[in-house]
Coordinates of C-alpha atoms and ligand atoms in Angstrom, one line a residue:
M1 CA -46.3 84.1 -56.6
K2 CA -46.8 85.5 -53.1
T3 CA -48.2 83.1 -50.6
Y4 CA -49.6 84.8 -47.6
Y5 CA -49.8 83.3 -44.2
K6 CA -50.0 86.5 -42.3
Q7 CA -52.7 85.3 -39.9
I8 CA -50.9 82.1 -38.9
I9 CA -47.6 84.0 -38.3
K10 CA -49.3 86.7 -36.3
D11 CA -51.2 84.3 -34.1
S12 CA -48.7 81.5 -33.7
F13 CA -45.4 83.1 -33.1
T14 CA -46.5 85.0 -30.0
S15 CA -48.2 82.2 -28.1
T16 CA -46.6 80.6 -25.1
K17 CA -47.2 77.3 -26.9
F18 CA -44.9 78.4 -29.7
F19 CA -42.0 79.1 -27.3
Q20 CA -42.4 75.7 -25.6
N21 CA -42.5 73.9 -29.0
P22 CA -42.1 75.8 -32.2
Y23 CA -42.0 72.8 -34.6
P24 CA -45.8 72.3 -35.2
V25 CA -45.9 76.0 -36.3
Y26 CA -43.0 75.6 -38.6
E27 CA -44.7 72.5 -40.1
E28 CA -47.9 74.4 -40.7
L29 CA -46.0 77.2 -42.4
R30 CA -44.0 74.8 -44.6
S31 CA -47.2 72.9 -45.6
I32 CA -48.5 76.2 -47.1
H33 CA -45.2 77.0 -48.9
P34 CA -41.6 76.7 -47.9
I35 CA -41.2 80.5 -48.6
C36 CA -44.1 82.6 -47.5
W37 CA -44.8 86.2 -46.9
G38 CA -45.8 87.3 -43.4
N39 CA -45.5 89.9 -40.8
M40 CA -44.3 88.6 -37.5
M41 CA -44.1 91.0 -34.6
K42 CA -43.9 94.0 -37.0
N43 CA -41.3 92.3 -39.2
P44 CA -42.8 92.0 -42.7
G45 CA -40.8 89.7 -44.9
W46 CA -40.4 86.2 -46.4
Y47 CA -40.3 83.4 -43.9
V48 CA -38.3 80.4 -45.1
T49 CA -39.1 77.0 -43.6
G50 CA -37.8 74.6 -46.4
Y51 CA -34.3 73.1 -46.2
N52 CA -33.4 73.4 -49.9
E53 CA -34.8 77.0 -50.0
A54 CA -32.8 78.0 -46.9
M55 CA -29.6 76.5 -48.3
M56 CA -30.1 78.3 -51.6
I57 CA -30.6 81.6 -49.9
L58 CA -27.7 81.2 -47.5
K59 CA -25.3 80.4 -50.3
D60 CA -26.5 83.2 -52.7
T61 CA -24.6 86.4 -51.9
R62 CA -27.4 88.4 -53.6
F63 CA -29.1 87.9 -50.3
Q64 CA -27.1 90.3 -48.1
N65 CA -26.5 90.6 -44.4
R66 CA -27.6 93.8 -42.8
I67 CA -27.4 95.4 -39.4
P68 CA -30.6 94.4 -37.5
L69 CA -31.4 97.9 -36.4
P70 CA -33.5 100.6 -38.0
Q71 CA -31.1 102.5 -40.3
T72 CA -32.8 105.8 -40.0
S73 CA -33.0 106.1 -36.3
K74 CA -30.3 108.2 -34.6
K75 CA -30.8 106.1 -31.4
Y76 CA -28.6 103.2 -30.4
E77 CA -25.6 104.9 -32.1
C78 CA -23.0 102.8 -30.3
L79 CA -24.7 99.5 -30.9
K80 CA -25.1 100.4 -34.6
N81 CA -21.4 101.4 -35.0
I82 CA -20.2 98.2 -33.3
Q83 CA -22.6 96.1 -35.4
H84 CA -21.3 97.9 -38.5
D85 CA -17.8 96.5 -37.8
M86 CA -19.0 92.9 -37.1
M87 CA -18.2 90.4 -39.9
L88 CA -21.7 88.8 -39.3
F89 CA -23.3 91.9 -40.8
K90 CA -20.8 92.5 -43.6
N91 CA -21.0 91.7 -47.3
Q92 CA -18.4 91.1 -49.9
P93 CA -15.7 92.3 -50.2
D94 CA -15.5 93.7 -46.6
H95 CA -16.8 90.4 -45.2
K96 CA -14.0 88.4 -46.9
R97 CA -11.3 90.7 -45.6
L98 CA -12.5 90.6 -42.0
R99 CA -13.2 86.9 -41.9
F100 CA -9.8 86.2 -43.4
L101 CA -8.1 88.2 -40.7
V102 CA -10.0 86.6 -37.9
S103 CA -10.2 83.0 -39.1
N104 CA -6.5 82.4 -38.4
V105 CA -7.3 82.3 -34.7
F106 CA -10.0 79.6 -35.2
T107 CA -8.0 77.0 -37.2
P108 CA -8.6 73.3 -36.3
K109 CA -5.1 73.3 -34.8
K110 CA -5.8 76.2 -32.5
V111 CA -9.1 74.7 -31.4
E112 CA -7.5 71.3 -30.7
Y113 CA -4.9 73.1 -28.6
L114 CA -7.8 74.0 -26.2
R115 CA -8.8 70.4 -25.6
P116 CA -6.9 69.9 -22.4
F117 CA -8.1 73.2 -21.0
I118 CA -11.7 72.4 -21.8
H119 CA -11.3 69.0 -20.1
D120 CA -9.8 70.5 -17.0
T121 CA -12.4 73.2 -16.8
V122 CA -15.2 70.6 -17.1
N123 CA -13.6 68.4 -14.4
D124 CA -13.1 71.4 -12.1
L125 CA -16.8 72.3 -12.4
L126 CA -18.0 68.8 -11.8
H127 CA -15.7 68.5 -8.8
Q128 CA -17.4 71.5 -7.2
F129 CA -20.8 69.6 -7.4
Q130 CA -19.4 66.6 -5.6
Q131 CA -21.3 67.3 -2.4
Q132 CA -24.5 68.3 -4.1
K133 CA -27.6 66.3 -5.0
S134 CA -28.8 68.6 -7.8
I135 CA -27.7 71.4 -10.1
D136 CA -29.1 73.8 -12.6
V137 CA -27.3 72.8 -15.8
V138 CA -27.8 76.2 -17.3
S139 CA -26.4 78.4 -14.5
D140 CA -24.1 76.0 -12.7
F141 CA -22.6 74.1 -15.6
A142 CA -23.1 75.4 -19.2
F143 CA -22.8 79.2 -18.4
P144 CA -19.6 79.0 -16.3
L145 CA -18.1 76.5 -18.7
A146 CA -18.8 78.5 -21.9
S147 CA -17.7 81.8 -20.2
L148 CA -14.5 80.4 -18.8
I149 CA -13.6 79.1 -22.3
I150 CA -14.5 82.2 -24.3
A151 CA -12.9 84.4 -21.7
K152 CA -9.7 82.4 -22.0
I153 CA -9.8 82.6 -25.8
I154 CA -10.5 86.3 -26.0
G155 CA -8.1 87.2 -23.1
V156 CA -10.6 88.4 -20.5
P157 CA -9.1 87.8 -17.0
Q158 CA -10.8 84.8 -15.3
E159 CA -12.0 86.9 -12.4
E160 CA -14.0 89.1 -14.8
R161 CA -15.7 86.3 -16.7
Y162 CA -18.7 86.2 -14.4
Q163 CA -19.9 89.3 -16.3
F164 CA -20.4 87.3 -19.4
R165 CA -23.9 86.2 -18.4
K166 CA -25.1 89.8 -18.1
W167 CA -23.2 90.9 -21.2
S168 CA -24.6 88.2 -23.4
A169 CA -28.1 88.3 -22.0
D170 CA -28.4 92.1 -22.8
L171 CA -26.8 91.7 -26.2
I172 CA -28.8 88.7 -27.4
Q173 CA -32.0 90.6 -26.8
T174 CA -31.0 93.3 -29.3
I175 CA -31.0 90.9 -32.2
D176 CA -34.1 88.9 -31.4
F177 CA -37.6 89.8 -32.8
T178 CA -39.0 89.9 -29.3
R179 CA -36.8 92.9 -28.4
S180 CA -38.4 95.9 -26.8
R181 CA -37.2 99.5 -26.8
Q182 CA -36.0 98.8 -23.3
A183 CA -33.9 95.9 -24.6
L184 CA -32.4 98.1 -27.2
D185 CA -31.6 100.8 -24.7
N186 CA -30.0 98.2 -22.4
G187 CA -28.1 96.7 -25.3
N188 CA -26.8 100.1 -26.4
A189 CA -25.7 100.9 -22.8
M190 CA -24.1 97.5 -22.5
T191 CA -22.2 98.0 -25.8
I192 CA -20.8 101.3 -24.5
I193 CA -19.5 99.5 -21.4
L194 CA -18.1 96.7 -23.5
R195 CA -16.5 99.0 -26.0
D196 CA -14.6 100.8 -23.2
Y197 CA -13.8 97.6 -21.5
F198 CA -12.2 96.0 -24.6
K199 CA -10.5 99.3 -25.5
G200 CA -8.7 99.1 -22.2
L201 CA -7.8 95.5 -22.7
I202 CA -6.4 96.2 -26.2
K203 CA -4.3 99.0 -24.7
K204 CA -2.9 96.5 -22.1
R205 CA -2.2 93.8 -24.7
K206 CA -0.4 96.3 -27.0
N207 CA 2.0 97.0 -24.1
S208 CA 2.3 93.4 -23.0
P209 CA 0.9 90.8 -25.4
E210 CA -0.3 87.4 -24.2
E211 CA -1.3 84.2 -25.9
D212 CA -4.9 85.3 -26.5
L213 CA -7.2 86.3 -29.3
I214 CA -6.9 90.0 -28.6
S215 CA -3.1 89.9 -28.8
L216 CA -3.2 87.8 -31.9
L217 CA -5.8 90.1 -33.6
I218 CA -3.7 93.2 -32.8
K219 CA -0.5 91.8 -34.2
E220 CA -2.0 89.7 -37.0
E221 CA -1.0 91.2 -40.3
Q222 CA -2.0 89.4 -43.5
Q223 CA -1.0 90.6 -46.9
G224 CA -0.2 94.0 -45.6
D225 CA -3.6 94.4 -43.9
R226 CA -4.6 94.3 -40.3
L227 CA -7.7 94.9 -38.2
T228 CA -8.4 98.4 -36.8
D229 CA -9.0 98.7 -33.0
E230 CA -12.7 99.2 -33.8
E231 CA -12.8 96.0 -35.7
V232 CA -11.0 94.1 -32.9
I233 CA -13.6 95.5 -30.4
A234 CA -16.5 94.6 -32.7
T235 CA -15.1 91.0 -33.1
C236 CA -14.7 90.5 -29.3
I237 CA -18.3 91.7 -28.8
L238 CA -19.5 89.5 -31.6
L239 CA -17.9 86.5 -29.9
V240 CA -19.7 87.4 -26.7
I241 CA -23.0 87.1 -28.5
A242 CA -22.3 84.5 -31.2
G243 CA -19.9 82.3 -29.4
H244 CA -21.1 82.3 -25.8
E245 CA -24.9 82.2 -25.6
T246 CA -25.2 79.6 -28.4
T247 CA -22.8 77.2 -26.8
V248 CA -24.6 77.5 -23.4
N249 CA -27.8 76.5 -25.3
L250 CA -26.2 73.7 -27.1
I251 CA -24.9 72.1 -23.9
S252 CA -28.2 72.6 -22.0
N253 CA -30.2 71.3 -24.9
S254 CA -28.0 68.3 -25.1
I255 CA -28.6 67.3 -21.5
V256 CA -32.3 67.7 -21.8
L257 CA -32.6 65.7 -25.0
L258 CA -30.5 62.8 -23.7
L259 CA -32.4 62.7 -20.4
K260 CA -35.6 62.5 -22.4
H261 CA -34.2 59.7 -24.5
P262 CA -32.7 57.3 -21.8
K263 CA -32.0 54.4 -24.2
Q264 CA -29.8 56.7 -26.3
L265 CA -28.2 58.2 -23.2
M266 CA -27.3 54.6 -22.1
E267 CA -25.9 53.8 -25.5
L268 CA -23.7 57.0 -25.5
K269 CA -22.6 56.2 -21.9
E270 CA -21.5 52.7 -23.0
K271 CA -20.0 53.9 -26.3
P272 CA -18.6 57.5 -25.7
F273 CA -17.1 57.4 -29.3
L274 CA -20.6 58.0 -30.6
I275 CA -20.4 61.5 -29.2
E276 CA -19.6 63.3 -32.5
G277 CA -22.8 62.0 -34.2
A278 CA -24.8 62.7 -31.1
V279 CA -23.8 66.3 -31.0
E280 CA -24.7 66.7 -34.7
E281 CA -28.1 65.3 -34.0
I282 CA -28.6 67.6 -31.0
L283 CA -27.6 70.6 -33.2
R284 CA -30.2 69.5 -35.7
F285 CA -33.0 68.6 -33.3
E286 CA -32.9 71.7 -31.1
S287 CA -30.8 74.1 -33.1
P288 CA -29.5 76.8 -30.7
T289 CA -29.8 79.4 -33.5
Q290 CA -33.3 79.1 -34.8
M291 CA -33.3 82.1 -37.2
T292 CA -31.1 84.3 -39.3
A293 CA -31.9 87.1 -41.7
R294 CA -31.0 88.5 -45.1
I295 CA -32.2 91.2 -47.4
A296 CA -32.7 90.7 -51.2
S297 CA -30.3 93.0 -53.1
E298 CA -32.2 92.5 -56.4
D299 CA -35.3 90.7 -57.5
I300 CA -34.6 87.0 -57.0
T301 CA -36.8 84.0 -57.8
I302 CA -36.5 80.7 -55.8
N303 CA -39.0 77.9 -55.9
Q304 CA -41.5 80.0 -57.9
T305 CA -41.3 82.8 -55.4
T306 CA -40.0 86.2 -56.4
M307 CA -38.4 88.1 -53.6
K308 CA -38.2 91.8 -54.6
K309 CA -35.2 94.0 -54.1
G310 CA -35.2 95.3 -50.5
D311 CA -37.5 92.5 -49.1
Q312 CA -36.4 91.1 -45.8
V313 CA -35.9 87.3 -45.7
Y314 CA -36.1 85.3 -42.5
I315 CA -34.5 81.9 -42.6
L316 CA -35.8 79.6 -39.9
L317 CA -32.9 77.2 -39.4
G318 CA -34.8 75.2 -36.8
A319 CA -37.6 74.6 -39.4
A320 CA -35.2 73.7 -42.2
N321 CA -33.6 71.2 -39.9
H322 CA -37.0 69.5 -39.4
D323 CA -37.9 69.5 -43.1
P324 CA -39.2 65.9 -44.0
N325 CA -38.0 66.5 -47.6
K326 CA -34.5 66.4 -46.3
F327 CA -34.5 64.4 -43.1
Q328 CA -36.3 61.1 -42.7
D329 CA -38.5 61.1 -39.6
P330 CA -37.4 64.6 -38.8
H331 CA -39.1 64.6 -35.4
L332 CA -37.3 61.5 -34.3
F333 CA -34.2 62.1 -32.2
D334 CA -31.6 59.6 -33.3
I335 CA -27.9 60.0 -32.3
M336 CA -27.0 57.4 -35.0
R337 CA -28.5 59.6 -37.8
Y338 CA -26.1 59.7 -40.7
P339 CA -25.6 61.7 -42.8
N340 CA -26.8 64.7 -40.9
P341 CA -26.3 67.8 -43.1
H342 CA -28.1 70.2 -40.7
L343 CA -27.9 74.0 -41.0
A344 CA -27.4 74.7 -37.3
F345 CA -24.2 76.6 -38.0
G346 CA -25.6 78.3 -41.2
Y347 CA -24.2 77.7 -44.6
G348 CA -22.1 79.5 -47.2
S349 CA -19.8 82.5 -46.6
H350 CA -21.1 83.2 -43.1
F351 CA -20.8 79.6 -41.9
C352 CA -20.1 79.7 -38.2
L353 CA -16.5 80.4 -37.5
G354 CA -16.7 78.8 -34.1
A355 CA -18.4 75.6 -35.2
Q356 CA -15.4 73.3 -34.3
L357 CA -14.9 75.0 -31.0
A358 CA -18.6 74.7 -30.1
R359 CA -18.6 71.0 -31.1
L360 CA -15.5 70.2 -29.0
E361 CA -16.9 72.0 -26.0
A362 CA -20.2 70.1 -26.2
Q363 CA -18.6 66.8 -26.9
I364 CA -16.4 67.0 -23.8
A365 CA -19.1 68.5 -21.6
I366 CA -21.6 65.8 -22.4
N367 CA -19.3 62.8 -22.2
S368 CA -17.8 64.1 -18.9
L369 CA -21.2 64.7 -17.3
L370 CA -22.5 61.3 -18.3
A371 CA -19.4 59.6 -17.0
W372 CA -19.6 61.5 -13.7
K373 CA -22.8 60.0 -12.4
D374 CA -25.0 57.1 -13.3
N375 CA -28.4 58.4 -12.2
L376 CA -28.8 61.8 -13.7
K377 CA -32.5 62.7 -13.8
L378 CA -34.6 65.7 -14.8
A379 CA -35.8 67.4 -11.6
A380 CA -39.2 68.3 -13.2
P381 CA -40.8 67.2 -16.4
D382 CA -41.8 70.7 -17.5
L383 CA -39.2 72.9 -19.1
Q384 CA -39.1 76.6 -19.3
W385 CA -37.9 77.9 -22.7
R386 CA -36.9 81.5 -23.0
K387 CA -39.3 83.7 -25.0
L388 CA -36.9 84.2 -27.9
I389 CA -37.7 83.5 -31.5
G390 CA -34.2 83.4 -32.9
F391 CA -32.7 81.1 -30.3
R392 CA -33.7 77.8 -28.6
S393 CA -32.7 78.5 -25.1
L394 CA -33.7 77.1 -21.7
S395 CA -34.1 79.5 -18.8
E396 CA -33.0 76.8 -16.4
L397 CA -32.6 73.0 -16.3
H398 CA -32.5 71.4 -12.9
I399 CA -31.2 67.8 -12.7
T400 CA -30.8 65.5 -9.7
F401 CA -28.3 62.7 -8.9
D402 CA -27.2 60.7 -5.9
Ligands
HEM10 C1 -23.6 75.8 -30.7 C2 -23.0 76.9 -30.9 C3 -23.1 77.8 -32.1 C4 -24.1 77.9 -33.0 C5 -25.4 77.2 -33.1 C6 -23.7 79.0 -33.9 C7 -24.5 79.4 -35.0 C8 -24.0 80.3 -36.0 C9 -24.7 80.6 -37.2 C10 -26.1 80.0 -37.6 C11 -24.0 81.5 -37.8 C12 -24.3 82.1 -39.2 C13 -25.3 83.3 -39.1 C14 -25.7 83.8 -40.5 O1 -25.4 83.2 -41.5 O2 -26.4 84.8 -40.5 C15 -22.8 81.8 -37.0 C16 -21.9 82.7 -37.4 C17 -20.8 83.0 -36.6 N1 -20.4 82.3 -35.4 FE1 -21.4 80.8 -34.5 N2 -22.5 79.5 -33.5 C18 -22.1 78.8 -32.4 C19 -20.9 78.9 -31.7 C20 -19.9 79.9 -32.0 C21 -18.7 80.0 -31.3 C22 -18.2 79.1 -30.1 C23 -18.0 81.0 -31.9 C24 -16.7 81.6 -31.6 C25 -16.1 81.6 -30.4 C26 -18.9 81.5 -33.0 C27 -18.6 82.5 -33.8 C28 -19.3 82.9 -35.0 C29 -18.9 84.0 -35.9 C30 -17.7 84.9 -35.7 C31 -19.8 84.0 -36.9 C32 -19.9 85.0 -38.0 C33 -19.2 84.4 -39.3 C34 -19.3 85.3 -40.5 O3 -20.1 86.2 -40.5 O4 -18.5 85.0 -41.4 N3 -20.0 80.8 -33.0 N4 -22.9 81.0 -35.9

């Protein structure tokens, strides 16, 4: 069975209303069928809005990851080569090998080791705002915080971390549906700069290793195998995209949601130990990554829908996380929601490698900001969401305080 909702997709996904609030569109699509055929912004494929269907697809390795660039085009060579070496776009057995070699630097122990550094970084930032009456949470708080942390992890010198915003802004555009040729050109140019930058850093660390991810990845040898320099470079660039931008969005989305739900904000302020559940609910409610994609490697039938070999499959994580068949009152923001088996970090073999780190950063950032001032307020009721389909990301978030 092939359920079409071509018209709905075409009209809805490009409207300003959609970028401001995508959930009514997701609901409309799901009410037709949780897996439907459509063509959004010249991307024909299956659009998945149901939770169970999304989970089944994510855990089924017959749905493969692929480089999100036209295979035939000779353009964007550098971007393509780098993406080719990223674990996110690999399939078995290559994916398992790469993930195994990198996962050692993201163990719970290594993440926990960063706790004091994250606390200090948050406190230093808040200290800088001491004389101010307002900040933009996105540029002044979430961006510097996430950059300082990822820069430390990777081994990018602190004084160079200000470049992260430009790096990630150019790269994130290359994997979103809304990308233009210009965005791909910029992304390709940025990848060349980053490739050379990380090449230089690898050379430095080979001569004098430090306690950072680059040094660890270079020396890490597991079962007689190690990453090539190209794979180390691709991993660093993947972390700039996957690990930085999404964490900025999680922190900014957290603040806006709590300020819009003052009772829950007060409760969290009084009982900071509720923070773990609160962050899970924020991840569910405004998932920083809204969409991921796969390609069917053979004909596969799920929920009476046969996806043919070669069909593109777009999994709308933000929609799955609001599926009423899985979550009671899915549009209710409730920091006490339990259990909360959201798919914000994906599911299956590509489950986010940085999930614990992202959680820890958000937990510390939110609790510290709430403890810092009593009267945080949104400066304006209207919010500007960036025009991205795969990410839930605020352009700016101004808040005031005394
Ligand atoms: C709130 C923050 C974050 C969100 C919402 C998020 C979301 C995701 C999602 C949905 C995937 C799976 C994509 C797919 O299956 O196609 C993923 C994969 C990944 N994430 Fe994250 N991520 C976040 C933070 C981070 C951080 C902080 C890091 C590292 C510093 C990171 C590193 C990665 C890596 C390396 C992968 C690829 C895993 C693989 O292919 O095996 N992420 N992330």
